[in-house]
Short mmCIF file of C-alpha atoms and ligand atoms in Angstrom, two decimals:
data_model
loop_
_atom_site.label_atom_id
_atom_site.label_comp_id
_atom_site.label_asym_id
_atom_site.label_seq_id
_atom_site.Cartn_x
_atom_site.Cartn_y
_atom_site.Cartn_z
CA UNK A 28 43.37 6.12 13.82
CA UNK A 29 44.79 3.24 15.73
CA UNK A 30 46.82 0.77 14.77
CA UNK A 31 47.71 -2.66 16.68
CA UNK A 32 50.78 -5.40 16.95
CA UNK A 33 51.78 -7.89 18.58
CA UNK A 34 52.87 -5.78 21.27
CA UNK A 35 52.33 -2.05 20.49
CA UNK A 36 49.43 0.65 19.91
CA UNK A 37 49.33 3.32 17.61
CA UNK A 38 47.36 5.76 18.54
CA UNK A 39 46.85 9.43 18.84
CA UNK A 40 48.29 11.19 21.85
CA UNK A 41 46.85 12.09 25.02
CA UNK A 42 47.21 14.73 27.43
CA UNK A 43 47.27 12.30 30.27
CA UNK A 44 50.85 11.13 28.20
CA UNK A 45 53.00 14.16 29.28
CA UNK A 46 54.96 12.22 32.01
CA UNK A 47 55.99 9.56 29.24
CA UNK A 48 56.96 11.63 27.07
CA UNK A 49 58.99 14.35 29.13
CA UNK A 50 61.14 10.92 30.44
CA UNK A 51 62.23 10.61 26.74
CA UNK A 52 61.99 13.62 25.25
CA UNK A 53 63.38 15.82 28.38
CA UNK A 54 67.29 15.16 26.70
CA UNK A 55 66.80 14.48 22.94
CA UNK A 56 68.99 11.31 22.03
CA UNK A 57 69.92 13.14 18.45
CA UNK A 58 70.88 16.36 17.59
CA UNK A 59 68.12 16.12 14.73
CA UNK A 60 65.24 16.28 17.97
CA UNK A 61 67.47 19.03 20.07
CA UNK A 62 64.60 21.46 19.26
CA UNK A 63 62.01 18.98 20.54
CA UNK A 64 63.64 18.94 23.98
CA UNK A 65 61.01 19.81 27.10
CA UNK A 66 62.29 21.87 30.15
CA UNK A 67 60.08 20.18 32.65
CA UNK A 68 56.08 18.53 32.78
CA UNK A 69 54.33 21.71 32.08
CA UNK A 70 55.95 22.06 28.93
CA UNK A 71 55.23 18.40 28.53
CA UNK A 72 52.23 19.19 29.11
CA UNK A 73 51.51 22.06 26.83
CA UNK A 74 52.81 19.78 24.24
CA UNK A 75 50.70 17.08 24.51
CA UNK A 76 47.80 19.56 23.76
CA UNK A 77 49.31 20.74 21.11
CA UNK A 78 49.09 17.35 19.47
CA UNK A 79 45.55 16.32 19.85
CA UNK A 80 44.66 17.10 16.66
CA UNK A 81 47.17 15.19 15.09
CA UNK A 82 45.35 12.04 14.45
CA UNK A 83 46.79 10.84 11.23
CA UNK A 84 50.28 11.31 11.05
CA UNK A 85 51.38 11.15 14.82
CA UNK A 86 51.22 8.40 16.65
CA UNK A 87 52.02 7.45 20.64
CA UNK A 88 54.12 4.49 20.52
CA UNK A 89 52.46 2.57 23.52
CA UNK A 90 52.89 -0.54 25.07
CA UNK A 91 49.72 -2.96 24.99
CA UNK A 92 50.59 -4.58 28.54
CA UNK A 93 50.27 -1.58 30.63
CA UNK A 94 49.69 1.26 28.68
CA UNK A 95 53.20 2.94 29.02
CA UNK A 96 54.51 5.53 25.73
CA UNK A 97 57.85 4.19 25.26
CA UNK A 98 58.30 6.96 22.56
CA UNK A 99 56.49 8.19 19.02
CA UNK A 100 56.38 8.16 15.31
CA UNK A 101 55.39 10.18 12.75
CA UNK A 102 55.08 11.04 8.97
CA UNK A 103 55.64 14.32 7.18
CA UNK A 104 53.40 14.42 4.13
CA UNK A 105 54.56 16.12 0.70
CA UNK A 106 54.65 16.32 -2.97
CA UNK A 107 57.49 14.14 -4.92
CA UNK A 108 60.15 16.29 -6.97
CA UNK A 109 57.41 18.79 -8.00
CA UNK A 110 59.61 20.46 -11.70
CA UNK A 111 57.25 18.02 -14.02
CA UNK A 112 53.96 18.67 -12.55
CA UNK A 113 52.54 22.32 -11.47
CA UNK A 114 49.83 20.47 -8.99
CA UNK A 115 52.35 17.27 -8.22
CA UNK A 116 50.22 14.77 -6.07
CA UNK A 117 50.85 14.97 -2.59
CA UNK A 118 52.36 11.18 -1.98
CA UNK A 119 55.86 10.93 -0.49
CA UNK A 120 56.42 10.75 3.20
CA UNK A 121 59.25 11.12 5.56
CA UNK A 122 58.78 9.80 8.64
CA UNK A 123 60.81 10.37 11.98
CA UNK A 124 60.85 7.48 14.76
CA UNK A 125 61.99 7.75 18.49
CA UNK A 126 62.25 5.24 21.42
CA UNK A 127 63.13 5.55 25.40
CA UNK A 128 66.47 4.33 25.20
CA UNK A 129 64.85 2.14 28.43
CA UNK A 130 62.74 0.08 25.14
CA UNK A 131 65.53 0.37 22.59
CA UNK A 132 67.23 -3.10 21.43
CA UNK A 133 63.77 -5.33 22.01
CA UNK A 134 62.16 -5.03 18.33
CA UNK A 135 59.73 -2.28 19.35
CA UNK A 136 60.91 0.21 16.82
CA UNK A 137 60.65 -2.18 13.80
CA UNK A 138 57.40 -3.47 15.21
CA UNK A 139 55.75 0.37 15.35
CA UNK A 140 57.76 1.33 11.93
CA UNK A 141 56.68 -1.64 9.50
CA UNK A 142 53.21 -1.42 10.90
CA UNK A 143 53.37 2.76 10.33
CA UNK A 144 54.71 2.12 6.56
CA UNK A 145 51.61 -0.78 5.87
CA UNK A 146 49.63 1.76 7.21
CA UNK A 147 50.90 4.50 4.65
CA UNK A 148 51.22 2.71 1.38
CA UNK A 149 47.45 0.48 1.61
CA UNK A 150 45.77 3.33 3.48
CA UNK A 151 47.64 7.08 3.17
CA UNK A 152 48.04 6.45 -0.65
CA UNK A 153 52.09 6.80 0.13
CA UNK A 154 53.93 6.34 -3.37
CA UNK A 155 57.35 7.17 -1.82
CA UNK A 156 58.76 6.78 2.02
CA UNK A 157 62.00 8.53 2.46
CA UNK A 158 63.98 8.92 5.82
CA UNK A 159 66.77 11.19 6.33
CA UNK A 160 69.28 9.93 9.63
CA UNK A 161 72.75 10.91 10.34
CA UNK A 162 75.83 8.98 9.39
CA UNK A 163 76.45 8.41 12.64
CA UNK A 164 72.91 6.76 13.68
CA UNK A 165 73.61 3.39 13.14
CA UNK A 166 70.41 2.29 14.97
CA UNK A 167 68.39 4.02 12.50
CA UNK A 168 70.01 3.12 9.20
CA UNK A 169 69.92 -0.24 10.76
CA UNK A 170 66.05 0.25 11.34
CA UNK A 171 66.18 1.63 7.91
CA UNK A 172 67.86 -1.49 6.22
CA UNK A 173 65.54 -3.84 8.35
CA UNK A 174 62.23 -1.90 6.83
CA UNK A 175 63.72 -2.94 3.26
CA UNK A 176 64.85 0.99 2.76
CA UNK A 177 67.67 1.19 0.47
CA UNK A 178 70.19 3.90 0.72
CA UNK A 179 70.27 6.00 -1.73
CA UNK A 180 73.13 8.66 -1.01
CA UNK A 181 74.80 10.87 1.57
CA UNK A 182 74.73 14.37 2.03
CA UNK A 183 77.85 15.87 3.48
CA UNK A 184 77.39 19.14 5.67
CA UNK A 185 73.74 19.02 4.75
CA UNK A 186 72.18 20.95 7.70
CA UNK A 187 72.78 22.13 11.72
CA UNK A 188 70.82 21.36 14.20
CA UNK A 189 72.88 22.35 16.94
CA UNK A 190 76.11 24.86 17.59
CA UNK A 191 79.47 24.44 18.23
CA UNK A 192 80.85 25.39 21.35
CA UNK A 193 82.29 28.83 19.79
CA UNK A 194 78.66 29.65 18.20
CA UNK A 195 79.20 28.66 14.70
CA UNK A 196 77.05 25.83 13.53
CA UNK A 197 77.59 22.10 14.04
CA UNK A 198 76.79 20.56 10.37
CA UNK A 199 75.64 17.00 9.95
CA UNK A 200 76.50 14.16 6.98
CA UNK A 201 73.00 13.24 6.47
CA UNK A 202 72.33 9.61 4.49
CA UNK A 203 68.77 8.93 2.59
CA UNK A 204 67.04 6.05 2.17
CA UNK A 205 63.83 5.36 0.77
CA UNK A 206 61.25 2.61 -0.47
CA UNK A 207 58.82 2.77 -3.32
CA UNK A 208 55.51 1.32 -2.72
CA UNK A 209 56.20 -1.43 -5.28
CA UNK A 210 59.11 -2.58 -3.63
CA UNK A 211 57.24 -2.56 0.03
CA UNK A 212 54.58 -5.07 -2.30
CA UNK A 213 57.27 -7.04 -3.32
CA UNK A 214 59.08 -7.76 -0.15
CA UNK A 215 55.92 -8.52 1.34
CA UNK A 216 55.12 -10.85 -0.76
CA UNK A 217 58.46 -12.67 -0.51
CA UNK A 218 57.82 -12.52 2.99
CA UNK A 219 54.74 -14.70 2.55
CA UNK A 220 56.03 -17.15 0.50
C1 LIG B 23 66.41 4.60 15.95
C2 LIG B 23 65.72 3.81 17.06
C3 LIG B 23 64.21 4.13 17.06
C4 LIG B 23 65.93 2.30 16.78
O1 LIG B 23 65.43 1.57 17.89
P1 LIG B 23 65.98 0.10 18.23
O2 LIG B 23 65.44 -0.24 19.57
O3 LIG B 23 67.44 0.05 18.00
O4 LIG B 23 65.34 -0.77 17.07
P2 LIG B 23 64.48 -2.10 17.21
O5 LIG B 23 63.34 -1.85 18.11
O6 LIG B 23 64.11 -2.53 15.85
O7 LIG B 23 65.46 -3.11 17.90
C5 LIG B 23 66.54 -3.63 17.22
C6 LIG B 23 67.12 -4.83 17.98
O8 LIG B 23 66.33 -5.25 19.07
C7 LIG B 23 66.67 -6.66 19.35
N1 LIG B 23 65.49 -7.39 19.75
C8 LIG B 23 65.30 -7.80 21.02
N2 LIG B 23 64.12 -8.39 21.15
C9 LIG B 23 63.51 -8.39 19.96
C10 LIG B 23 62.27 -8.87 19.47
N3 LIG B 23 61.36 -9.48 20.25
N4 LIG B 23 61.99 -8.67 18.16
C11 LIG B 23 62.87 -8.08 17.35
N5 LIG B 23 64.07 -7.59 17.76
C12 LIG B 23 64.39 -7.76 19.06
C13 LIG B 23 67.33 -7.21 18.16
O9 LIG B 23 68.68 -7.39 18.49
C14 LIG B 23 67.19 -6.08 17.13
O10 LIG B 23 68.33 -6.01 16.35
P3 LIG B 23 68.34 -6.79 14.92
O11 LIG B 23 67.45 -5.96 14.05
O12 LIG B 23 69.78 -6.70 14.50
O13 LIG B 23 67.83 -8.16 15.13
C15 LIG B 23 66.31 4.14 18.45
O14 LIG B 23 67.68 3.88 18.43
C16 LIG B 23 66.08 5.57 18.89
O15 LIG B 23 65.01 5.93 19.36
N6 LIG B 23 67.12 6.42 18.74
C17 LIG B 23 67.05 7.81 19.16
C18 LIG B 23 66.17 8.62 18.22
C19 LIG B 23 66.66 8.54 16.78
O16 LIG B 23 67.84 8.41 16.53
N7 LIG B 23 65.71 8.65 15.83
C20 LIG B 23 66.04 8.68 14.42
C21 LIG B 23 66.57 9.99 14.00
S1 LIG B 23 67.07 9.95 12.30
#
């Protein structure tokens, strides 16, 4: 799957896109990616094979003019609140978004993200987009806000990603938002009018 913008491609990665990645992904800009971090271009490397076969869910952020992966986004697929229903349909996504701080602050991330989200509620069959971001990541409860998210609580303590200088864990105030597919409609069609 690929998906264009004005400026961007979506697409699948590439092995050829280990250098790209490695210069955003070799120091993680939030704790939340620390275990994403790559030692050097062979591991960049190893990773990029590792995600040719994701071709739905994954996607290369990449600049039209030129070609260059300024950074990636991606949607974790899963079943709503599943108590109700014994086989719950498999509709609500959380998706995770990261830029080369070199390409933060033009647009690019709410260019790739609102395409990403039109992509998974009229072709994925998305009911429910949620994102989890610390309280602290004001760029991406910004990002969140600007997508038409609303935020729908905060989770104090609610998980470690990384330790504390003495070894005991570092725990995180996490904040949700989320969007139904009806309200995506609706603010797209306030946008056209
Ligand atoms: C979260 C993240 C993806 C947001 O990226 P970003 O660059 O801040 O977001 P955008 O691309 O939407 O850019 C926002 C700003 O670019 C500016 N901008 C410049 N040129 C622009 C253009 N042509 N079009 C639109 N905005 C433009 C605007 O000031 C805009 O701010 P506004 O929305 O107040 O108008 C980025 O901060 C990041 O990668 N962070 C590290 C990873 C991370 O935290 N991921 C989330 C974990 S929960």
């Amino acid at each position: 799957m690929i998906i264009k913008t004005e400026r961007l491609i979506l697409r699948p990665f590439l092995e050829t896109d280990a250098a790209d990645v490695y210069e955003y992904l070799k120091e993680p800009a939030v704790n939340c990616f620390a275990c994403m971090k790559l030692n050097s271009l062979d591991e960049a490397r190893k990773e990029m094979k590792k995600r040719l076969d994701e071709t739905e869910y994954y996607f290369a952020i990449a600049l039209k003019d030129g070609g260059k992966v300024i950074g990636e986004i991606s949607a974790y697929l899963e079943a709503g609140e599943p108590h109700a229903d014994e086989a719950p349909v498999r509709d609500t996504f959380s998706p995770c978004w990261m830029l080369n701080e070199n390409y933060q602050g033009k647009g690019y991330a709410f260019e790739a993200a609102h395409a990403f989200f039109a992509y998974l509620f009229s072709q994925k069959g998305a009911r429910r987009i949620y994102a989890y971001t610390e309280d602290y990541n004001l760029a991406s409860q910004h990002l969140c806000e600007k997508l038409g998210m609303r935020r729908e609580g905060v989770f104090l303590e609610f998980i470690s990603f990384v330790t504390n200088p003495d070894g005991t864990p570092r725990y995180e105030n996490t904040v949700q938002y989320a969007i139904l597919k009806k309200e995506w409609d609706q603010k797209q069609l306030g946008q056209m009018r």
